[in-house]
């Protein structure tokens, strides 16, 4: 059926892996590998006893920070300037759309994906995103960037002819962290 509508089985598998990679990125962020506490993100955690700002997350536009639309624009501008084309997806659950951006690269249109990945990360850093050290292991490259209460996990995974490049951003504010936790619990209980 997929071949009849122009999607090869290999392409369908790649899309499924892309969705799995995006979901794994959210789990890592919520579990404390780059979001929530502020630890390791360049964003300090709020002092004990303080209240959270109004709105879904700490990066609310009203507080002078970024909102989901601004983060999406910044990622799209950096990635397309570096030569990437977006592959639209619906990976972000509706309840998390104000807290998360998932920008997936159309791997079939990526000429030199690693150079474009590096150029995208560099452009984000030039745009004020604070870059953490890059992890580069066995075909998987992951870079974290932080700005105004948001964390972008940039990933380039290339192994055995399989390519997934994604830029997943999450709002680290307490309101969004609560929504991420609720989504995890809902999905855990649905199994």
JSON list of C-alpha atoms in Angstrom, two decimals:
[
{"chain": "A", "resi": 1, "resn": "UNK", "atom": "CA", "xyz": [0.00, 0.00, 0.00]},
{"chain": "A", "resi": 2, "resn": "UNK", "atom": "CA", "xyz": [2.79, 2.45, 0.91]},
{"chain": "A", "resi": 3, "resn": "UNK", "atom": "CA", "xyz": [4.49, 1.82, -2.44]},
{"chain": "A", "resi": 4, "resn": "UNK", "atom": "CA", "xyz": [1.20, 2.56, -4.21]},
{"chain": "A", "resi": 5, "resn": "UNK", "atom": "CA", "xyz": [1.08, 6.02, -2.67]},
{"chain": "A", "resi": 6, "resn": "UNK", "atom": "CA", "xyz": [4.76, 6.69, -3.31]},
{"chain": "A", "resi": 7, "resn": "UNK", "atom": "CA", "xyz": [6.29, 5.83, 0.07]},
{"chain": "A", "resi": 8, "resn": "UNK", "atom": "CA", "xyz": [8.84, 3.02, -0.09]},
{"chain": "A", "resi": 9, "resn": "UNK", "atom": "CA", "xyz": [9.06, 0.53, 2.80]},
{"chain": "A", "resi": 10, "resn": "UNK", "atom": "CA", "xyz": [12.58, 1.83, 3.58]},
{"chain": "A", "resi": 11, "resn": "UNK", "atom": "CA", "xyz": [11.27, 5.41, 3.70]},
{"chain": "A", "resi": 12, "resn": "UNK", "atom": "CA", "xyz": [8.39, 4.34, 5.96]},
{"chain": "A", "resi": 13, "resn": "UNK", "atom": "CA", "xyz": [10.88, 2.63, 8.32]},
{"chain": "A", "resi": 14, "resn": "UNK", "atom": "CA", "xyz": [13.02, 5.77, 8.36]},
{"chain": "A", "resi": 15, "resn": "UNK", "atom": "CA", "xyz": [10.00, 7.87, 9.29]},
{"chain": "A", "resi": 16, "resn": "UNK", "atom": "CA", "xyz": [9.13, 5.43, 12.08]},
{"chain": "A", "resi": 17, "resn": "UNK", "atom": "CA", "xyz": [12.71, 5.66, 13.38]},
{"chain": "A", "resi": 18, "resn": "UNK", "atom": "CA", "xyz": [12.53, 9.45, 13.18]},
{"chain": "A", "resi": 19, "resn": "UNK", "atom": "CA", "xyz": [9.42, 9.44, 15.34]},
{"chain": "A", "resi": 20, "resn": "UNK", "atom": "CA", "xyz": [11.11, 7.04, 17.76]},
{"chain": "A", "resi": 21, "resn": "UNK", "atom": "CA", "xyz": [14.19, 9.29, 17.92]},
{"chain": "A", "resi": 22, "resn": "UNK", "atom": "CA", "xyz": [11.99, 12.32, 18.61]},
{"chain": "A", "resi": 23, "resn": "UNK", "atom": "CA", "xyz": [10.18, 10.45, 21.38]},
{"chain": "A", "resi": 24, "resn": "UNK", "atom": "CA", "xyz": [13.49, 9.32, 22.86]},
{"chain": "A", "resi": 25, "resn": "UNK", "atom": "CA", "xyz": [14.70, 12.92, 22.83]},
{"chain": "A", "resi": 26, "resn": "UNK", "atom": "CA", "xyz": [11.69, 14.01, 24.85]},
{"chain": "A", "resi": 27, "resn": "UNK", "atom": "CA", "xyz": [12.20, 11.19, 27.33]},
{"chain": "A", "resi": 28, "resn": "UNK", "atom": "CA", "xyz": [15.85, 12.21, 27.79]},
{"chain": "A", "resi": 29, "resn": "UNK", "atom": "CA", "xyz": [14.93, 15.84, 28.27]},
{"chain": "A", "resi": 30, "resn": "UNK", "atom": "CA", "xyz": [12.20, 15.12, 30.80]},
{"chain": "A", "resi": 31, "resn": "UNK", "atom": "CA", "xyz": [14.29, 12.51, 32.62]},
{"chain": "A", "resi": 32, "resn": "UNK", "atom": "CA", "xyz": [16.88, 15.16, 33.43]},
{"chain": "A", "resi": 33, "resn": "UNK", "atom": "CA", "xyz": [19.35, 14.97, 30.56]},
{"chain": "A", "resi": 34, "resn": "UNK", "atom": "CA", "xyz": [18.94, 18.56, 29.54]},
{"chain": "A", "resi": 35, "resn": "UNK", "atom": "CA", "xyz": [15.68, 19.91, 30.85]},
{"chain": "A", "resi": 36, "resn": "UNK", "atom": "CA", "xyz": [13.60, 20.61, 33.88]},
{"chain": "A", "resi": 37, "resn": "UNK", "atom": "CA", "xyz": [16.10, 21.19, 36.66]},
{"chain": "A", "resi": 38, "resn": "UNK", "atom": "CA", "xyz": [18.30, 23.56, 34.74]},
{"chain": "A", "resi": 39, "resn": "UNK", "atom": "CA", "xyz": [21.24, 21.31, 35.58]},
{"chain": "A", "resi": 40, "resn": "UNK", "atom": "CA", "xyz": [23.60, 21.01, 32.63]},
{"chain": "A", "resi": 41, "resn": "UNK", "atom": "CA", "xyz": [21.48, 23.26, 30.46]},
{"chain": "A", "resi": 42, "resn": "UNK", "atom": "CA", "xyz": [23.02, 26.63, 31.16]},
{"chain": "A", "resi": 43, "resn": "UNK", "atom": "CA", "xyz": [19.64, 27.67, 32.58]},
{"chain": "A", "resi": 44, "resn": "UNK", "atom": "CA", "xyz": [19.65, 27.94, 36.37]},
{"chain": "A", "resi": 45, "resn": "UNK", "atom": "CA", "xyz": [16.92, 26.15, 38.28]},
{"chain": "A", "resi": 46, "resn": "UNK", "atom": "CA", "xyz": [14.56, 28.44, 40.17]},
{"chain": "A", "resi": 47, "resn": "UNK", "atom": "CA", "xyz": [15.45, 28.80, 43.85]},
{"chain": "A", "resi": 48, "resn": "UNK", "atom": "CA", "xyz": [13.44, 26.64, 46.25]},
{"chain": "A", "resi": 49, "resn": "UNK", "atom": "CA", "xyz": [10.27, 28.30, 47.43]},
{"chain": "A", "resi": 50, "resn": "UNK", "atom": "CA", "xyz": [9.83, 30.52, 44.36]},
{"chain": "A", "resi": 51, "resn": "UNK", "atom": "CA", "xyz": [6.78, 30.38, 42.19]},
{"chain": "A", "resi": 52, "resn": "UNK", "atom": "CA", "xyz": [6.75, 29.60, 38.50]},
{"chain": "A", "resi": 53, "resn": "UNK", "atom": "CA", "xyz": [6.01, 32.34, 35.99]},
{"chain": "A", "resi": 54, "resn": "UNK", "atom": "CA", "xyz": [2.57, 32.51, 34.46]},
{"chain": "A", "resi": 55, "resn": "UNK", "atom": "CA", "xyz": [1.96, 30.52, 31.31]},
{"chain": "A", "resi": 56, "resn": "UNK", "atom": "CA", "xyz": [2.92, 27.02, 30.24]},
{"chain": "A", "resi": 57, "resn": "UNK", "atom": "CA", "xyz": [6.67, 27.43, 30.65]},
{"chain": "A", "resi": 58, "resn": "UNK", "atom": "CA", "xyz": [9.45, 29.69, 31.80]},
{"chain": "A", "resi": 59, "resn": "UNK", "atom": "CA", "xyz": [10.23, 30.84, 28.26]},
{"chain": "A", "resi": 60, "resn": "UNK", "atom": "CA", "xyz": [6.95, 32.68, 27.82]},
{"chain": "A", "resi": 61, "resn": "UNK", "atom": "CA", "xyz": [7.13, 35.52, 25.32]},
{"chain": "A", "resi": 62, "resn": "UNK", "atom": "CA", "xyz": [5.62, 37.96, 27.83]},
{"chain": "A", "resi": 63, "resn": "UNK", "atom": "CA", "xyz": [8.67, 37.50, 30.09]},
{"chain": "A", "resi": 64, "resn": "UNK", "atom": "CA", "xyz": [10.95, 38.59, 27.25]},
{"chain": "A", "resi": 65, "resn": "UNK", "atom": "CA", "xyz": [11.87, 35.01, 26.37]},
{"chain": "A", "resi": 66, "resn": "UNK", "atom": "CA", "xyz": [11.05, 32.77, 23.46]},
{"chain": "A", "resi": 67, "resn": "UNK", "atom": "CA", "xyz": [7.78, 31.08, 22.63]},
{"chain": "A", "resi": 68, "resn": "UNK", "atom": "CA", "xyz": [7.24, 27.99, 20.50]},
{"chain": "A", "resi": 69, "resn": "UNK", "atom": "CA", "xyz": [6.73, 30.01, 17.30]},
{"chain": "A", "resi": 70, "resn": "UNK", "atom": "CA", "xyz": [9.97, 31.97, 17.76]},
{"chain": "A", "resi": 71, "resn": "UNK", "atom": "CA", "xyz": [11.96, 28.80, 18.50]},
{"chain": "A", "resi": 72, "resn": "UNK", "atom": "CA", "xyz": [10.45, 27.10, 15.44]},
{"chain": "A", "resi": 73, "resn": "UNK", "atom": "CA", "xyz": [11.38, 30.07, 13.25]},
{"chain": "A", "resi": 74, "resn": "UNK", "atom": "CA", "xyz": [14.96, 30.13, 14.54]},
{"chain": "A", "resi": 75, "resn": "UNK", "atom": "CA", "xyz": [15.48, 26.41, 13.95]},
{"chain": "A", "resi": 76, "resn": "UNK", "atom": "CA", "xyz": [13.86, 26.55, 10.49]},
{"chain": "A", "resi": 77, "resn": "UNK", "atom": "CA", "xyz": [15.94, 29.57, 9.45]},
{"chain": "A", "resi": 78, "resn": "UNK", "atom": "CA", "xyz": [19.22, 28.01, 10.58]},
{"chain": "A", "resi": 79, "resn": "UNK", "atom": "CA", "xyz": [18.47, 24.57, 9.09]},
{"chain": "A", "resi": 80, "resn": "UNK", "atom": "CA", "xyz": [17.21, 25.80, 5.71]},
{"chain": "A", "resi": 81, "resn": "UNK", "atom": "CA", "xyz": [20.12, 28.25, 5.38]},
{"chain": "A", "resi": 82, "resn": "UNK", "atom": "CA", "xyz": [22.42, 25.27, 5.94]},
{"chain": "A", "resi": 83, "resn": "UNK", "atom": "CA", "xyz": [20.78, 23.38, 3.07]},
{"chain": "A", "resi": 84, "resn": "UNK", "atom": "CA", "xyz": [18.22, 21.22, 4.86]},
{"chain": "A", "resi": 85, "resn": "UNK", "atom": "CA", "xyz": [14.60, 20.76, 3.82]},
{"chain": "A", "resi": 86, "resn": "UNK", "atom": "CA", "xyz": [12.04, 20.01, 6.50]},
{"chain": "A", "resi": 87, "resn": "UNK", "atom": "CA", "xyz": [10.02, 16.84, 6.42]},
{"chain": "A", "resi": 88, "resn": "UNK", "atom": "CA", "xyz": [6.77, 17.87, 8.09]},
{"chain": "A", "resi": 89, "resn": "UNK", "atom": "CA", "xyz": [5.61, 15.49, 10.77]},
{"chain": "A", "resi": 90, "resn": "UNK", "atom": "CA", "xyz": [2.97, 15.31, 13.43]},
{"chain": "A", "resi": 91, "resn": "UNK", "atom": "CA", "xyz": [5.26, 13.90, 16.12]},
{"chain": "A", "resi": 92, "resn": "UNK", "atom": "CA", "xyz": [4.35, 16.44, 18.81]},
{"chain": "A", "resi": 93, "resn": "UNK", "atom": "CA", "xyz": [1.25, 15.50, 20.80]},
{"chain": "A", "resi": 94, "resn": "UNK", "atom": "CA", "xyz": [-1.39, 18.26, 20.79]},
{"chain": "A", "resi": 95, "resn": "UNK", "atom": "CA", "xyz": [-1.06, 18.86, 24.55]},
{"chain": "A", "resi": 96, "resn": "UNK", "atom": "CA", "xyz": [2.67, 19.60, 24.12]},
{"chain": "A", "resi": 97, "resn": "UNK", "atom": "CA", "xyz": [2.58, 21.85, 21.05]},
{"chain": "A", "resi": 98, "resn": "UNK", "atom": "CA", "xyz": [3.11, 25.03, 23.09]},
{"chain": "A", "resi": 99, "resn": "UNK", "atom": "CA", "xyz": [6.15, 23.44, 24.78]},
{"chain": "A", "resi": 100, "resn": "UNK", "atom": "CA", "xyz": [7.95, 21.57, 22.02]},
{"chain": "A", "resi": 101, "resn": "UNK", "atom": "CA", "xyz": [9.26, 21.93, 18.47]},
{"chain": "A", "resi": 102, "resn": "UNK", "atom": "CA", "xyz": [10.20, 18.90, 16.38]},
{"chain": "A", "resi": 103, "resn": "UNK", "atom": "CA", "xyz": [11.99, 19.84, 13.14]},
{"chain": "A", "resi": 104, "resn": "UNK", "atom": "CA", "xyz": [12.82, 16.75, 11.09]},
{"chain": "A", "resi": 105, "resn": "UNK", "atom": "CA", "xyz": [15.13, 16.79, 8.07]},
{"chain": "A", "resi": 106, "resn": "UNK", "atom": "CA", "xyz": [13.99, 15.25, 4.78]},
{"chain": "A", "resi": 107, "resn": "UNK", "atom": "CA", "xyz": [16.89, 12.79, 4.50]},
{"chain": "A", "resi": 108, "resn": "UNK", "atom": "CA", "xyz": [16.29, 12.18, 0.80]},
{"chain": "A", "resi": 109, "resn": "UNK", "atom": "CA", "xyz": [17.03, 15.85, 0.06]},
{"chain": "A", "resi": 110, "resn": "UNK", "atom": "CA", "xyz": [20.11, 16.16, 2.30]},
{"chain": "A", "resi": 111, "resn": "UNK", "atom": "CA", "xyz": [23.21, 16.50, 0.10]},
{"chain": "A", "resi": 112, "resn": "UNK", "atom": "CA", "xyz": [25.96, 16.66, 2.76]},
{"chain": "A", "resi": 113, "resn": "UNK", "atom": "CA", "xyz": [23.99, 16.05, 5.93]},
{"chain": "A", "resi": 114, "resn": "UNK", "atom": "CA", "xyz": [26.89, 16.28, 8.37]},
{"chain": "A", "resi": 115, "resn": "UNK", "atom": "CA", "xyz": [28.12, 19.62, 6.97]},
{"chain": "A", "resi": 116, "resn": "UNK", "atom": "CA", "xyz": [24.55, 20.97, 7.00]},
{"chain": "A", "resi": 117, "resn": "UNK", "atom": "CA", "xyz": [24.12, 19.71, 10.57]},
{"chain": "A", "resi": 118, "resn": "UNK", "atom": "CA", "xyz": [27.32, 21.42, 11.71]},
{"chain": "A", "resi": 119, "resn": "UNK", "atom": "CA", "xyz": [26.31, 24.62, 9.86]},
{"chain": "A", "resi": 120, "resn": "UNK", "atom": "CA", "xyz": [22.86, 24.57, 11.49]},
{"chain": "A", "resi": 121, "resn": "UNK", "atom": "CA", "xyz": [24.33, 24.16, 14.98]},
{"chain": "A", "resi": 122, "resn": "UNK", "atom": "CA", "xyz": [26.84, 26.95, 14.28]},
{"chain": "A", "resi": 123, "resn": "UNK", "atom": "CA", "xyz": [24.07, 29.28, 13.05]},
{"chain": "A", "resi": 124, "resn": "UNK", "atom": "CA", "xyz": [22.00, 28.62, 16.17]},
{"chain": "A", "resi": 125, "resn": "UNK", "atom": "CA", "xyz": [25.06, 29.36, 18.33]},
{"chain": "A", "resi": 126, "resn": "UNK", "atom": "CA", "xyz": [25.64, 32.61, 16.42]},
{"chain": "A", "resi": 127, "resn": "UNK", "atom": "CA", "xyz": [21.97, 33.45, 17.11]},
{"chain": "A", "resi": 128, "resn": "UNK", "atom": "CA", "xyz": [22.51, 33.37, 20.86]},
{"chain": "A", "resi": 129, "resn": "UNK", "atom": "CA", "xyz": [21.98, 29.68, 21.64]},
{"chain": "A", "resi": 130, "resn": "UNK", "atom": "CA", "xyz": [24.55, 28.53, 24.22]},
{"chain": "A", "resi": 131, "resn": "UNK", "atom": "CA", "xyz": [26.19, 25.39, 22.91]},
{"chain": "A", "resi": 132, "resn": "UNK", "atom": "CA", "xyz": [27.20, 22.46, 25.13]},
{"chain": "A", "resi": 133, "resn": "UNK", "atom": "CA", "xyz": [29.98, 20.06, 24.11]},
{"chain": "A", "resi": 134, "resn": "UNK", "atom": "CA", "xyz": [29.03, 17.76, 21.22]},
{"chain": "A", "resi": 135, "resn": "UNK", "atom": "CA", "xyz": [28.85, 14.01, 21.77]},
{"chain": "A", "resi": 136, "resn": "UNK", "atom": "CA", "xyz": [30.11, 12.10, 18.71]},
{"chain": "A", "resi": 137, "resn": "UNK", "atom": "CA", "xyz": [29.99, 8.30, 18.96]},
{"chain": "A", "resi": 138, "resn": "UNK", "atom": "CA", "xyz": [29.71, 5.62, 16.31]},
{"chain": "A", "resi": 139, "resn": "UNK", "atom": "CA", "xyz": [27.63, 7.53, 13.79]},
{"chain": "A", "resi": 140, "resn": "UNK", "atom": "CA", "xyz": [25.57, 9.43, 16.36]},
{"chain": "A", "resi": 141, "resn": "UNK", "atom": "CA", "xyz": [26.23, 13.12, 16.97]},
{"chain": "A", "resi": 142, "resn": "UNK", "atom": "CA", "xyz": [24.21, 15.03, 19.58]},
{"chain": "A", "resi": 143, "resn": "UNK", "atom": "CA", "xyz": [24.56, 18.68, 20.50]},
{"chain": "A", "resi": 144, "resn": "UNK", "atom": "CA", "xyz": [22.55, 20.58, 23.11]},
{"chain": "A", "resi": 145, "resn": "UNK", "atom": "CA", "xyz": [21.90, 24.30, 22.81]},
{"chain": "A", "resi": 146, "resn": "UNK", "atom": "CA", "xyz": [20.12, 26.51, 25.36]},
{"chain": "A", "resi": 147, "resn": "UNK", "atom": "CA", "xyz": [18.46, 29.89, 25.13]},
{"chain": "A", "resi": 148, "resn": "UNK", "atom": "CA", "xyz": [15.82, 31.72, 27.16]},
{"chain": "A", "resi": 149, "resn": "UNK", "atom": "CA", "xyz": [14.56, 28.66, 29.00]},
{"chain": "A", "resi": 150, "resn": "UNK", "atom": "CA", "xyz": [14.56, 26.39, 25.93]},
{"chain": "A", "resi": 151, "resn": "UNK", "atom": "CA", "xyz": [16.85, 23.46, 25.04]},
{"chain": "A", "resi": 152, "resn": "UNK", "atom": "CA", "xyz": [17.45, 22.21, 21.50]},
{"chain": "A", "resi": 153, "resn": "UNK", "atom": "CA", "xyz": [18.72, 18.66, 21.13]},
{"chain": "A", "resi": 154, "resn": "UNK", "atom": "CA", "xyz": [20.30, 18.52, 17.69]},
{"chain": "A", "resi": 155, "resn": "UNK", "atom": "CA", "xyz": [20.88, 14.99, 16.48]},
{"chain": "A", "resi": 156, "resn": "UNK", "atom": "CA", "xyz": [22.62, 13.53, 13.43]},
{"chain": "A", "resi": 157, "resn": "UNK", "atom": "CA", "xyz": [22.42, 9.74, 13.25]},
{"chain": "A", "resi": 158, "resn": "UNK", "atom": "CA", "xyz": [24.04, 8.06, 10.26]},
{"chain": "A", "resi": 159, "resn": "UNK", "atom": "CA", "xyz": [24.90, 4.40, 10.18]},
{"chain": "A", "resi": 160, "resn": "UNK", "atom": "CA", "xyz": [24.73, 1.65, 7.56]},
{"chain": "A", "resi": 161, "resn": "UNK", "atom": "CA", "xyz": [22.90, 3.87, 5.04]},
{"chain": "A", "resi": 162, "resn": "UNK", "atom": "CA", "xyz": [20.36, 4.98, 7.63]},
{"chain": "A", "resi": 163, "resn": "UNK", "atom": "CA", "xyz": [20.10, 8.75, 8.25]},
{"chain": "A", "resi": 164, "resn": "UNK", "atom": "CA", "xyz": [18.03, 10.69, 10.78]},
{"chain": "A", "resi": 165, "resn": "UNK", "atom": "CA", "xyz": [18.68, 14.38, 11.44]},
{"chain": "A", "resi": 166, "resn": "UNK", "atom": "CA", "xyz": [16.43, 16.25, 13.85]},
{"chain": "A", "resi": 167, "resn": "UNK", "atom": "CA", "xyz": [16.26, 19.38, 15.95]},
{"chain": "A", "resi": 168, "resn": "UNK", "atom": "CA", "xyz": [13.98, 18.90, 18.96]},
{"chain": "A", "resi": 169, "resn": "UNK", "atom": "CA", "xyz": [13.40, 21.88, 21.24]},
{"chain": "A", "resi": 170, "resn": "UNK", "atom": "CA", "xyz": [11.64, 21.87, 24.58]},
{"chain": "A", "resi": 171, "resn": "UNK", "atom": "CA", "xyz": [10.61, 24.62, 26.96]},
{"chain": "A", "resi": 172, "resn": "UNK", "atom": "CA", "xyz": [12.25, 23.90, 30.34]},
{"chain": "A", "resi": 173, "resn": "UNK", "atom": "CA", "xyz": [9.72, 25.90, 32.35]},
{"chain": "A", "resi": 174, "resn": "UNK", "atom": "CA", "xyz": [7.87, 24.21, 35.20]},
{"chain": "A", "resi": 175, "resn": "UNK", "atom": "CA", "xyz": [4.51, 24.37, 33.40]},
{"chain": "A", "resi": 176, "resn": "UNK", "atom": "CA", "xyz": [5.88, 22.52, 30.39]},
{"chain": "A", "resi": 177, "resn": "UNK", "atom": "CA", "xyz": [7.80, 20.05, 32.54]},
{"chain": "A", "resi": 178, "resn": "UNK", "atom": "CA", "xyz": [4.50, 19.23, 34.24]},
{"chain": "A", "resi": 179, "resn": "UNK", "atom": "CA", "xyz": [2.88, 18.65, 30.83]},
{"chain": "A", "resi": 180, "resn": "UNK", "atom": "CA", "xyz": [5.79, 16.42, 29.71]},
{"chain": "A", "resi": 181, "resn": "UNK", "atom": "CA", "xyz": [5.52, 14.39, 32.91]},
{"chain": "A", "resi": 182, "resn": "UNK", "atom": "CA", "xyz": [1.74, 14.00, 32.48]},
{"chain": "A", "resi": 183, "resn": "UNK", "atom": "CA", "xyz": [2.26, 12.86, 28.88]},
{"chain": "A", "resi": 184, "resn": "UNK", "atom": "CA", "xyz": [4.85, 10.30, 29.99]},
{"chain": "A", "resi": 185, "resn": "UNK", "atom": "CA", "xyz": [2.53, 8.96, 32.68]},
{"chain": "A", "resi": 186, "resn": "UNK", "atom": "CA", "xyz": [-0.39, 8.78, 30.24]},
{"chain": "A", "resi": 187, "resn": "UNK", "atom": "CA", "xyz": [1.71, 6.85, 27.72]},
{"chain": "A", "resi": 188, "resn": "UNK", "atom": "CA", "xyz": [3.17, 4.58, 30.40]},
{"chain": "A", "resi": 189, "resn": "UNK", "atom": "CA", "xyz": [-0.32, 3.71, 31.63]},
{"chain": "A", "resi": 190, "resn": "UNK", "atom": "CA", "xyz": [-1.56, 3.12, 28.06]},
{"chain": "A", "resi": 191, "resn": "UNK", "atom": "CA", "xyz": [0.81, 0.16, 27.58]}
]
